RNA sequence: GCGAGCGUAGCCAAGUGGUUAAGGCAGUGGUUUGUGGUACCACCAUCCGGGGGUUCGAGUCCCCUCGUUCGCCCCA
């Protein structure tokens, strides 16, 4: 095709689909606002080193999926592959900890990863996330998870699984890593190729290998939960208890490890069976080391991110797209009438009515046809006769009932019209 | 980055080497230039994602390329 198309892995969100996005954002905003979380908007690109240090140089995201470029000032910049590092950077940059207490933040926006596109996986995609900075309280973990499930539930999503695990603190993990490597090394030849490679690079990630043989070997492997310090263990127990108190079902999955380096203690993942290979809708956990790693003060933190494309894929399976409603469709003909129609439209819009003005200038018959297709509740008709007398024909499109009314009178009965429209739209 | 499938109009889709590329929905115009939803009529792909090749002849076969889907990897 010679015409220009959207780039690989990017997608237009067209008007017919945008209702899903608005709904997700509205519900999330509402729930998070009531939990006293505040929105933060950080730049789409950051210095490359932020992600190298924050996300981890050895991770796949950083080592092979970043959109990195040199700007004209020869700086190395990167389109953000995730949201947490930028928020943490901003927190340090603006010394938000100086405002005291806990910072509860949320964000929504586009993220970029150079990956092979697939259903539920794009190169530009959108995440909605929360970050709670400055609290080590295990209630912060539970609250964050509860907000995620609340959003998903309010959207009407069911059949989601919450997996929970603790990967302890760095010393727990260090001990566990040694034990795991010690166990797996004798089996090295039997592991899948990727896992063999990870044995030296990132042994914990072998745990979520999908290779059946590797999984069989892992059946007898030591579990991370046996290596948690008493403190870490207590934290994990408390988080589980709090979730259970909130009525949130979860299953402990000791093989759950996350792909980004900054996680500590609590990690979790919410998955759906209705998404194919990209099953994770929401994931996150605690990241007590990140802020210090980026040069800030020691700051405990917890957060998560949701993949909005995946969320909307699920929504589309359970509910039809919502058509955009129209209250009044205005048809007009003749110079005077046409200008009065515009004035009338403006007034009705100020009164809160969704008002579509036919701009085609075509015959009344055509305009009515479009009025009908717009699915408007009522039609307002202005021709030469109405223009002369400052009246308008009000036609209820469902019943066909039509009355003449003065334009000023119409604008004075907005409350009555609102009720009438509300009633008719419900049918 | 690897493996496999697919790609015909805005959407769905027939077409399995041979004259002008079915059909449906949507759209546009008309019957009906002051009254819609029904009905009827007409129009709506010089072209089959793009490029090259085989052939007397290609949407149909081959190669390359782009996009997409599914899986691996990875992740939201």
Short mmCIF file of C-alpha atoms (C1' of nucleotides) in Angstrom, two decimals:
data_model
loop_
_atom_site.label_atom_id
_atom_site.label_comp_id
_atom_site.label_asym_id
_atom_site.label_seq_id
_atom_site.Cartn_x
_atom_site.Cartn_y
_atom_site.Cartn_z
CA UNK A 1 0.00 0.00 0.00
CA UNK A 2 1.41 3.37 -0.92
CA UNK A 3 -0.59 5.42 1.58
CA UNK A 4 0.82 5.88 5.05
CA UNK A 5 -0.42 3.53 7.74
CA UNK A 6 -0.07 3.45 11.51
CA UNK A 7 3.35 2.12 12.49
CA UNK A 8 3.80 -1.48 13.39
CA UNK A 9 2.51 -2.27 16.84
CA UNK A 10 0.56 0.98 17.14
CA UNK A 11 -3.15 1.39 16.79
CA UNK A 12 -5.75 4.09 16.38
CA UNK A 13 -8.48 4.15 18.97
CA UNK A 14 -11.47 5.17 16.89
CA UNK A 15 -14.59 6.98 18.15
CA UNK A 16 -16.64 3.77 18.19
CA UNK A 17 -14.16 2.24 20.61
CA UNK A 18 -13.19 5.21 22.69
CA UNK A 19 -16.15 4.79 25.02
CA UNK A 20 -14.43 1.80 26.61
CA UNK A 21 -11.37 3.89 27.34
CA UNK A 22 -13.36 6.72 28.81
CA UNK A 23 -15.26 4.30 30.99
CA UNK A 24 -12.12 2.61 32.32
CA UNK A 25 -10.47 5.94 33.03
CA UNK A 26 -13.57 7.40 34.68
CA UNK A 27 -14.06 4.41 36.97
CA UNK A 28 -10.40 4.23 37.91
CA UNK A 29 -10.23 7.96 38.55
CA UNK A 30 -13.30 7.80 40.74
CA UNK A 31 -12.13 4.85 42.81
CA UNK A 32 -8.60 6.15 43.21
CA UNK A 33 -9.73 9.66 44.07
CA UNK A 34 -11.92 8.30 46.84
CA UNK A 35 -8.87 6.48 48.18
CA UNK A 36 -7.03 9.83 48.27
CA UNK A 37 -4.69 8.93 45.42
CA UNK A 38 -3.65 11.87 43.28
CA UNK A 39 -2.90 11.84 39.59
CA UNK A 40 0.62 12.50 38.38
CA UNK A 41 1.75 13.06 34.80
CA UNK A 42 5.37 12.51 34.00
CA UNK A 43 7.20 12.84 30.67
CA UNK A 44 6.85 10.26 27.94
CA UNK A 45 10.62 10.14 27.53
CA UNK A 46 13.33 10.15 30.15
CA UNK A 47 17.08 9.83 30.23
CA UNK A 48 18.04 6.32 29.24
CA UNK A 49 20.00 5.75 32.42
CA UNK A 50 16.83 6.10 34.49
CA UNK A 51 15.49 2.88 33.08
CA UNK A 52 18.85 1.14 33.00
CA UNK A 53 19.27 1.76 36.69
CA UNK A 54 15.63 1.60 37.72
CA UNK A 55 14.28 -1.32 35.77
CA UNK A 56 17.56 -3.24 35.62
CA UNK A 57 20.08 -3.56 32.84
CA UNK A 58 19.81 -7.34 32.69
CA UNK A 59 16.06 -7.34 32.17
CA UNK A 60 14.65 -8.02 28.72
CA UNK A 61 12.73 -4.77 28.83
CA UNK A 62 15.91 -2.74 29.12
CA UNK A 63 18.34 -4.91 27.20
CA UNK A 64 16.29 -5.38 24.05
CA UNK A 65 12.92 -3.66 24.13
CA UNK A 66 13.59 0.04 24.63
CA UNK A 67 12.96 2.80 22.15
CA UNK A 68 16.21 4.67 22.71
CA UNK A 69 17.43 7.58 20.61
CA UNK A 70 19.89 10.44 20.63
CA UNK A 71 18.35 13.89 20.54
CA UNK A 72 19.89 16.84 18.71
CA UNK A 73 21.86 17.69 21.83
CA UNK A 74 23.35 14.22 21.76
CA UNK A 75 21.55 13.08 24.90
CA UNK A 76 20.47 9.46 25.11
CA UNK A 77 16.73 9.44 25.71
CA UNK A 78 14.26 6.59 25.95
CA UNK A 79 10.51 6.38 25.45
CA UNK A 80 9.28 5.09 28.79
CA UNK A 81 8.76 1.31 28.80
CA UNK A 82 6.87 1.43 32.10
CA UNK A 83 5.61 4.02 34.55
CA UNK A 84 7.20 3.35 37.91
CA UNK A 85 10.72 4.59 37.19
CA UNK A 86 9.47 7.95 35.96
CA UNK A 87 7.22 8.43 38.97
CA UNK A 88 10.06 7.50 41.32
CA UNK A 89 12.34 9.94 39.49
CA UNK A 90 9.78 12.69 39.81
CA UNK A 91 9.34 11.92 43.50
CA UNK A 92 13.06 12.39 44.03
CA UNK A 93 13.36 15.32 41.63
CA UNK A 94 10.70 17.37 43.41
CA UNK A 95 11.54 16.12 46.85
CA UNK A 96 7.96 14.98 47.33
CA UNK A 97 8.98 13.20 50.49
CA UNK A 98 9.50 16.67 51.97
CA UNK A 99 5.74 17.13 51.79
CA UNK A 100 5.73 14.55 54.52
CA UNK A 101 3.81 11.38 54.95
CA UNK A 102 2.88 8.97 52.27
CA UNK A 103 2.52 9.91 48.62
CA UNK A 104 -0.31 8.05 46.95
CA UNK A 105 -0.08 8.58 43.23
CA UNK A 106 -1.70 7.23 40.09
CA UNK A 107 -1.04 7.72 36.41
CA UNK A 108 -2.33 6.66 33.03
CA UNK A 109 -0.57 6.90 29.71
CA UNK A 110 1.27 5.43 26.79
CA UNK A 111 4.27 3.15 27.25
CA UNK A 112 6.62 1.86 24.58
CA UNK A 113 8.39 -1.43 24.13
CA UNK A 114 9.98 -2.76 21.00
CA UNK A 115 8.42 -6.22 20.92
CA UNK A 116 6.78 -8.48 18.39
CA UNK A 117 3.12 -7.41 18.31
CA UNK A 118 0.50 -9.94 19.31
CA UNK A 119 -3.05 -9.88 20.60
CA UNK A 120 -2.87 -7.83 23.79
CA UNK A 121 0.67 -6.76 23.09
CA UNK A 122 1.64 -3.66 21.17
CA UNK A 123 4.67 -1.47 20.83
CA UNK A 124 2.76 1.54 22.03
CA UNK A 125 0.36 0.50 24.73
CA UNK A 126 -1.31 2.09 27.71
CA UNK A 127 -0.98 1.46 31.38
CA UNK A 128 -2.84 2.75 34.36
CA UNK A 129 -0.91 2.42 37.57
CA UNK A 130 -0.61 3.43 41.18
CA UNK A 131 2.44 4.04 43.31
CA UNK A 132 2.43 4.42 47.08
CA UNK A 133 5.69 5.98 48.18
CA UNK A 134 6.93 6.28 51.73
CA UNK A 135 5.03 3.53 53.48
CA UNK A 136 6.40 0.22 54.64
CA UNK A 137 3.06 -0.65 56.23
CA UNK A 138 1.73 -3.94 54.92
CA UNK A 139 -1.67 -2.30 54.74
CA UNK A 140 -0.26 -0.29 51.83
CA UNK A 141 0.32 -3.56 49.95
CA UNK A 142 -3.20 -4.75 50.71
CA UNK A 143 -4.77 -1.39 49.93
CA UNK A 144 -3.05 -1.20 46.56
CA UNK A 145 -4.14 -4.71 45.63
CA UNK A 146 -7.65 -4.01 46.86
CA UNK A 147 -7.88 -0.94 44.65
CA UNK A 148 -6.84 -2.96 41.64
CA UNK A 149 -9.48 -5.60 42.29
CA UNK A 150 -12.05 -2.92 43.02
CA UNK A 151 -11.47 -1.28 39.66
CA UNK A 152 -11.64 -4.56 37.79
CA UNK A 153 -14.75 -5.63 39.63
CA UNK A 154 -16.51 -2.31 39.09
CA UNK A 155 -15.83 -2.65 35.39
CA UNK A 156 -17.74 -5.90 35.55
CA UNK A 157 -14.80 -8.22 34.96
CA UNK A 158 -15.08 -11.65 36.45
CA UNK A 159 -13.08 -14.85 36.26
CA UNK A 160 -9.84 -13.15 37.14
CA UNK A 161 -7.18 -14.87 39.22
CA UNK A 162 -5.02 -13.12 41.76
CA UNK A 163 -1.66 -14.77 42.31
CA UNK A 164 0.43 -13.64 45.25
CA UNK A 165 3.95 -14.30 46.33
CA UNK A 166 6.75 -12.86 48.39
CA UNK A 167 10.27 -12.69 47.05
CA UNK A 168 11.60 -11.41 50.38
CA UNK A 169 14.28 -8.80 50.80
CA UNK A 170 17.58 -8.86 48.98
CA UNK A 171 19.34 -11.06 51.53
CA UNK A 172 16.49 -13.61 51.52
CA UNK A 173 16.68 -13.62 47.78
CA UNK A 174 20.43 -14.00 47.77
CA UNK A 175 20.23 -17.12 49.95
CA UNK A 176 17.40 -18.53 47.91
CA UNK A 177 19.19 -17.85 44.65
CA UNK A 178 22.17 -19.90 45.88
CA UNK A 179 19.93 -22.75 46.98
CA UNK A 180 18.08 -22.76 43.68
CA UNK A 181 21.26 -22.72 41.63
CA UNK A 182 22.68 -25.51 43.76
CA UNK A 183 19.58 -27.57 43.15
CA UNK A 184 19.32 -26.89 39.42
CA UNK A 185 22.96 -27.17 38.42
CA UNK A 186 22.98 -31.00 38.34
CA UNK A 187 19.97 -30.86 36.01
CA UNK A 188 21.50 -28.25 33.79
CA UNK A 189 21.55 -30.39 30.64
CA UNK A 190 17.88 -31.22 31.02
CA UNK A 191 16.65 -27.65 31.27
CA UNK A 192 15.31 -25.79 28.26
CA UNK A 193 17.84 -23.59 26.52
CA UNK A 194 16.55 -20.30 27.93
CA UNK A 195 16.62 -21.64 31.44
CA UNK A 196 20.17 -22.91 31.05
CA UNK A 197 21.14 -19.45 30.06
CA UNK A 198 19.31 -17.91 32.98
CA UNK A 199 20.97 -20.24 35.44
CA UNK A 200 23.89 -17.84 35.58
CA UNK A 201 22.21 -14.61 34.55
CA UNK A 202 18.90 -14.56 36.42
CA UNK A 203 18.12 -17.92 38.05
CA UNK A 204 14.87 -16.82 39.69
CA UNK A 205 13.28 -16.30 36.32
CA UNK A 206 13.66 -20.01 35.60
CA UNK A 207 10.74 -20.47 37.97
CA UNK A 208 8.17 -19.26 35.49
CA UNK A 209 9.53 -21.13 32.50
CA UNK A 210 6.70 -22.65 30.51
CA UNK A 211 8.78 -25.61 29.44
CA UNK A 212 7.10 -28.75 30.85
CA UNK A 213 10.39 -30.55 31.50
CA UNK A 214 11.81 -27.61 33.35
CA UNK A 215 8.60 -27.39 35.35
CA UNK A 216 8.90 -31.06 36.30
CA UNK A 217 12.42 -30.50 37.53
CA UNK A 218 11.19 -27.49 39.47
CA UNK A 219 8.61 -29.60 41.30
CA UNK A 220 11.28 -30.75 43.74
CA UNK A 221 13.14 -27.45 43.85
CA UNK A 222 13.41 -25.41 47.03
CA UNK A 223 10.71 -22.75 47.35
CA UNK A 224 11.39 -19.10 48.04
CA UNK A 225 8.91 -19.06 50.89
CA UNK A 226 11.20 -21.36 52.87
CA UNK A 227 13.96 -18.79 52.65
CA UNK A 228 12.09 -15.77 53.95
CA UNK A 229 13.48 -14.20 57.11
CA UNK A 230 11.07 -14.08 60.06
CA UNK A 231 10.37 -10.43 59.25
CA UNK A 232 9.66 -11.11 55.61
CA UNK A 233 7.53 -14.08 56.53
CA UNK A 234 5.49 -11.99 58.98
CA UNK A 235 4.93 -9.36 56.33
CA UNK A 236 3.73 -11.92 53.82
CA UNK A 237 1.39 -13.49 56.39
CA UNK A 238 -0.05 -10.12 57.30
CA UNK A 239 -0.69 -9.13 53.70
CA UNK A 240 -2.52 -12.39 53.12
CA UNK A 241 -4.54 -11.93 56.26
CA UNK A 242 -5.53 -8.40 55.28
CA UNK A 243 -6.62 -9.51 51.83
CA UNK A 244 -8.67 -12.25 53.34
CA UNK A 245 -10.27 -9.73 55.74
CA UNK A 246 -11.19 -7.68 52.68
CA UNK A 247 -12.80 -10.71 51.10
CA UNK A 248 -10.25 -10.83 48.29
CA UNK A 249 -9.43 -14.35 47.20
CA UNK A 250 -5.89 -15.06 46.14
CA UNK A 251 -3.68 -18.04 45.66
CA UNK A 252 -0.12 -18.17 46.81
CA UNK A 253 2.10 -19.02 43.89
CA UNK A 254 5.66 -19.49 45.03
CA UNK A 255 6.85 -19.55 41.42
CA UNK A 256 5.64 -16.05 40.72
CA UNK A 257 8.62 -13.80 40.09
CA UNK A 258 8.53 -10.55 38.21
CA UNK A 259 10.61 -9.48 35.26
CA UNK A 260 11.73 -6.15 36.60
CA UNK A 261 14.59 -5.94 39.06
CA UNK A 262 13.13 -3.49 41.52
CA UNK A 263 10.63 -5.73 43.25
CA UNK A 264 10.95 -6.87 46.88
CA UNK A 265 8.62 -8.76 49.22
CA UNK A 266 5.07 -8.71 47.91
CA UNK A 267 4.59 -9.46 44.23
CA UNK A 268 1.27 -10.18 42.56
CA UNK A 269 -0.35 -10.69 39.22
CA UNK A 270 -3.97 -10.67 38.09
CA UNK A 271 -4.65 -12.89 35.10
CA UNK A 272 -7.49 -13.84 32.82
CA UNK A 273 -8.02 -17.00 30.80
CA UNK A 274 -9.72 -15.06 28.04
CA UNK A 275 -6.68 -13.29 26.63
CA UNK A 276 -4.59 -16.03 25.05
CA UNK A 277 -0.89 -15.93 25.73
CA UNK A 278 -0.82 -12.42 27.19
CA UNK A 279 -2.91 -13.28 30.22
CA UNK A 280 -1.72 -10.71 32.72
CA UNK A 281 -4.05 -7.75 33.15
CA UNK A 282 -2.48 -6.20 36.21
CA UNK A 283 0.78 -6.80 38.02
CA UNK A 284 2.88 -5.17 40.64
CA UNK A 285 4.37 -5.39 44.05
CA UNK A 286 6.60 -3.76 46.59
CA UNK A 287 9.81 -2.05 45.53
CA UNK A 288 11.55 -0.84 48.65
CA UNK A 289 14.93 -0.43 46.97
CA UNK A 290 14.08 1.58 43.88
CA UNK A 291 14.02 5.16 45.15
CA UNK A 292 17.37 4.75 46.90
CA UNK A 293 18.78 3.04 43.81
CA UNK A 294 17.86 6.13 41.83
CA UNK A 295 19.62 8.41 44.26
CA UNK A 296 16.81 9.28 46.65
CA UNK A 297 16.46 8.51 50.32
CA UNK A 298 15.58 4.97 51.42
CA UNK A 299 11.88 4.91 50.60
CA UNK A 300 9.63 1.91 50.90
CA UNK A 301 7.05 1.75 48.12
CA UNK A 302 4.45 -0.43 46.49
CA UNK A 303 2.54 -0.18 43.24
CA UNK A 304 1.05 -1.87 40.22
CA UNK A 305 0.19 -1.29 36.60
CA UNK A 306 -2.72 -2.43 34.46
CA UNK A 307 -2.53 -2.99 30.72
CA UNK A 308 -5.45 -1.05 29.33
CA UNK A 309 -5.53 -2.71 25.91
CA UNK A 310 -5.86 -6.08 27.63
CA UNK A 311 -8.48 -4.75 29.98
CA UNK A 312 -10.51 -3.41 27.09
CA UNK A 313 -10.14 -6.66 25.19
CA UNK A 314 -11.90 -8.29 28.14
CA UNK A 315 -14.55 -5.58 28.37
CA UNK A 316 -15.37 -5.99 24.71
CA UNK A 317 -16.08 -9.64 25.35
CA UNK A 318 -18.70 -8.89 27.98
CA UNK A 319 -20.41 -5.72 26.83
CA UNK A 320 -21.24 -4.03 23.53
CA UNK A 321 -19.81 -0.66 22.60
CA UNK A 322 -21.87 2.23 23.86
CA UNK A 323 -23.22 4.39 21.04
CA UNK A 324 -22.87 8.13 21.51
CA UNK A 325 -26.31 9.53 22.30
CA UNK A 326 -27.88 12.62 20.75
CA UNK A 327 -30.71 14.58 22.37
CA UNK A 328 -31.62 17.05 19.65
CA UNK A 329 -30.91 16.84 15.95
CA UNK A 330 -31.52 20.17 14.25
CA UNK A 331 -32.52 20.37 10.61
CA UNK A 332 -32.80 23.68 8.85
CA UNK A 333 -33.25 25.17 5.43
CA UNK A 334 -32.94 28.76 4.23
CA UNK A 335 -30.41 31.38 5.18
CA UNK A 336 -32.26 32.92 8.09
CA UNK A 337 -33.37 29.58 9.50
CA UNK A 338 -29.88 28.15 9.22
CA UNK A 339 -28.35 30.90 11.30
CA UNK A 340 -31.15 30.69 13.88
CA UNK A 341 -30.52 26.95 14.03
CA UNK A 342 -26.92 27.51 15.00
CA UNK A 343 -27.92 29.97 17.73
CA UNK A 344 -30.52 27.54 19.02
CA UNK A 345 -27.99 24.70 19.04
CA UNK A 346 -25.61 26.81 21.09
CA UNK A 347 -28.32 27.62 23.63
CA UNK A 348 -29.40 24.00 23.97
CA UNK A 349 -25.80 22.91 24.45
CA UNK A 350 -25.41 25.45 27.22
CA UNK A 351 -28.44 23.90 28.85
CA UNK A 352 -26.70 20.55 28.77
CA UNK A 353 -28.34 18.87 25.79
CA UNK A 354 -26.33 16.91 23.30
CA UNK A 355 -27.25 18.76 20.16
CA UNK A 356 -26.25 17.89 16.62
CA UNK A 357 -26.69 20.48 13.94
CA UNK A 358 -27.12 19.20 10.40
CA UNK A 359 -24.56 21.06 8.32
CA UNK A 360 -25.22 19.45 4.98
CA UNK A 361 -27.50 22.12 3.56
CA UNK A 362 -29.33 19.37 1.71
CA UNK A 363 -33.06 18.87 1.29
CA UNK A 364 -35.22 18.37 4.36
CA UNK A 365 -35.83 14.78 3.38
CA UNK A 366 -32.11 14.00 3.53
CA UNK A 367 -31.68 15.82 6.78
CA UNK A 368 -34.49 13.82 8.35
CA UNK A 369 -32.87 10.63 7.19
CA UNK A 370 -29.70 11.60 8.98
CA UNK A 371 -31.67 12.68 12.05
CA UNK A 372 -33.11 9.22 12.16
CA UNK A 373 -29.74 7.55 11.84
CA UNK A 374 -28.22 9.71 14.53
CA UNK A 375 -30.62 8.00 16.91
CA UNK A 376 -31.58 11.38 18.35
CA UNK A 377 -34.54 11.53 20.70
CA UNK A 378 -36.00 14.63 19.13
CA UNK A 379 -35.65 16.68 16.01
CA UNK A 380 -35.95 20.45 15.73
CA UNK A 381 -37.05 21.84 12.38
CA UNK A 382 -36.42 25.34 11.17
CA UNK A 383 -37.55 26.51 7.75
CA UNK A 384 -38.52 29.89 6.33
CA UNK A 385 -41.88 29.89 8.11
CA UNK A 386 -40.32 29.18 11.51
CA UNK A 387 -37.57 31.71 10.92
CA UNK A 388 -40.13 34.45 10.25
CA UNK A 389 -42.14 33.69 13.38
CA UNK A 390 -39.17 32.79 15.63
CA UNK A 391 -40.69 29.40 16.22
CA UNK A 392 -39.42 25.86 15.78
CA UNK A 393 -41.07 22.53 15.08
CA UNK A 394 -40.32 20.05 17.84
CA UNK A 395 -40.68 16.50 16.62
CA UNK A 396 -40.30 13.46 18.84
CA UNK A 397 -38.67 10.96 16.56
CA UNK A 398 -39.86 7.79 18.29
CA UNK A 399 -43.54 8.70 18.14
CA UNK A 400 -43.54 11.10 15.23
CA UNK A 401 -45.52 13.57 17.32
CA UNK A 402 -44.75 17.16 16.31
CA UNK A 403 -45.64 20.55 17.74
CA UNK A 404 -44.76 24.14 16.93
CA UNK A 405 -43.25 26.18 19.71
CA UNK A 406 -41.62 29.57 20.05
CA UNK A 407 -37.86 29.37 20.26
CA UNK A 408 -37.76 31.35 23.51
CA UNK A 409 -40.43 29.12 25.00
CA UNK A 410 -38.42 26.04 24.10
CA UNK A 411 -35.42 27.35 25.98
CA UNK A 412 -37.55 28.12 28.99
CA UNK A 413 -38.83 24.58 29.32
CA UNK A 414 -35.45 22.85 29.47
CA UNK A 415 -36.22 21.01 32.70
CA UNK A 416 -39.36 19.51 31.24
CA UNK A 417 -37.48 18.59 28.06
CA UNK A 418 -34.74 16.96 30.06
CA UNK A 419 -37.21 14.76 31.89
CA UNK A 420 -38.96 13.84 28.68
CA UNK A 421 -35.70 12.92 26.95
CA UNK A 422 -34.52 10.95 29.91
CA UNK A 423 -37.74 8.95 29.90
CA UNK A 424 -37.68 8.29 26.17
CA UNK A 425 -34.04 7.28 26.14
CA UNK A 426 -34.68 4.64 28.78
CA UNK A 427 -37.14 2.78 26.56
"C1'" G B 1 14.82 -12.31 17.99
"C1'" C B 2 12.52 -17.49 16.37
"C1'" G B 3 8.35 -20.74 14.25
"C1'" A B 4 3.47 -21.10 11.77
"C1'" G B 5 -1.08 -19.04 9.50
"C1'" C B 6 -3.49 -15.03 7.07
"C1'" G B 7 -3.91 -10.19 3.85
"C1'" U B 8 -9.93 -9.19 -1.99
"C1'" A B 9 -14.14 -2.09 -1.04
"C1'" G B 10 -15.34 1.40 5.43
"C1'" C B 11 -16.94 -3.84 7.47
"C1'" C B 12 -18.13 -9.22 6.46
"C1'" A B 13 -17.08 -12.11 2.32
"C1'" A B 14 -17.27 -15.48 -2.74
"C1'" G B 15 -13.37 -16.55 -5.94
"C1'" U B 16 -9.03 -23.41 -6.17
"C1'" G B 17 -4.56 -20.07 -13.88
"C1'" G B 18 -8.65 -18.07 -18.72
"C1'" U B 19 -13.18 -12.82 -21.28
"C1'" U B 20 -15.76 -6.62 -18.09
"C1'" A B 21 -13.52 -9.33 -9.73
"C1'" A B 22 -20.14 -12.69 -6.81
"C1'" G B 23 -23.10 -11.33 -2.64
"C1'" G B 24 -24.43 -8.90 2.11
"C1'" C B 25 -24.02 -4.61 5.51
"C1'" A B 26 -22.70 0.43 5.51
"C1'" G B 27 -22.45 4.81 2.28
"C1'" U B 28 -24.22 8.20 -1.83
"C1'" G B 29 -28.11 9.75 -5.29
"C1'" G B 30 -33.22 9.09 -6.85
"C1'" U B 31 -38.74 7.75 -6.59
"C1'" U B 32 -40.07 12.03 -2.46
"C1'" U B 33 -36.06 19.62 -3.27
"C1'" G B 34 -41.00 21.14 4.34
"C1'" U B 35 -40.77 15.68 7.28
"C1'" G B 36 -37.27 10.31 8.72
"C1'" G B 37 -37.54 5.03 9.98
"C1'" U B 38 -40.39 0.71 5.20
"C1'" A B 39 -40.12 -0.36 -0.05
"C1'" C B 40 -38.10 -0.01 -4.94
"C1'" C B 41 -34.21 1.77 -8.46
"C1'" A B 42 -29.27 3.39 -9.49
"C1'" C B 43 -24.23 4.31 -8.05
"C1'" C B 44 -20.23 2.59 -4.98
"C1'" A B 45 -12.58 -2.23 -6.09
"C1'" U B 46 -9.37 0.09 -13.95
"C1'" C B 47 -8.44 -3.68 -9.02
"C1'" C B 48 -7.20 -8.17 -5.22
"C1'" G B 49 -1.34 -5.07 1.10
"C1'" G B 50 3.33 -3.59 -1.91
"C1'" G B 51 7.34 -5.08 -5.40
"C1'" G B 52 9.46 -8.66 -8.62
"C1'" G B 53 9.11 -13.41 -11.24
"C1'" U B 54 6.83 -17.92 -13.87
"C1'" U B 55 3.04 -18.14 -17.88
"C1'" C B 56 0.03 -16.90 -24.18
"C1'" G B 57 -2.75 -15.49 -19.62
"C1'" A B 58 -2.26 -14.60 -12.08
"C1'" G B 59 -6.44 -12.20 -7.02
"C1'" U B 60 -5.30 -17.52 -7.92
"C1'" C B 61 1.67 -20.42 -8.63
"C1'" C B 62 6.97 -18.82 -6.89
"C1'" C B 63 10.34 -15.18 -4.43
"C1'" C B 64 11.04 -10.74 -1.60
"C1'" U B 65 8.79 -7.08 1.41
"C1'" C B 66 5.13 -4.76 4.65
"C1'" G B 67 1.15 -5.58 7.95
"C1'" U B 68 -1.68 -8.73 11.02
"C1'" U B 69 -2.99 -13.25 13.85
"C1'" C B 70 -1.37 -17.50 16.85
"C1'" G B 71 2.67 -19.72 19.56
"C1'" C B 72 7.86 -19.17 21.76
"C1'" C B 73 10.53 -15.40 24.29
"C1'" C B 74 9.02 -11.47 27.38
"C1'" C B 75 5.47 -8.61 29.76
"C1'" A B 76 0.72 -4.87 31.35
#
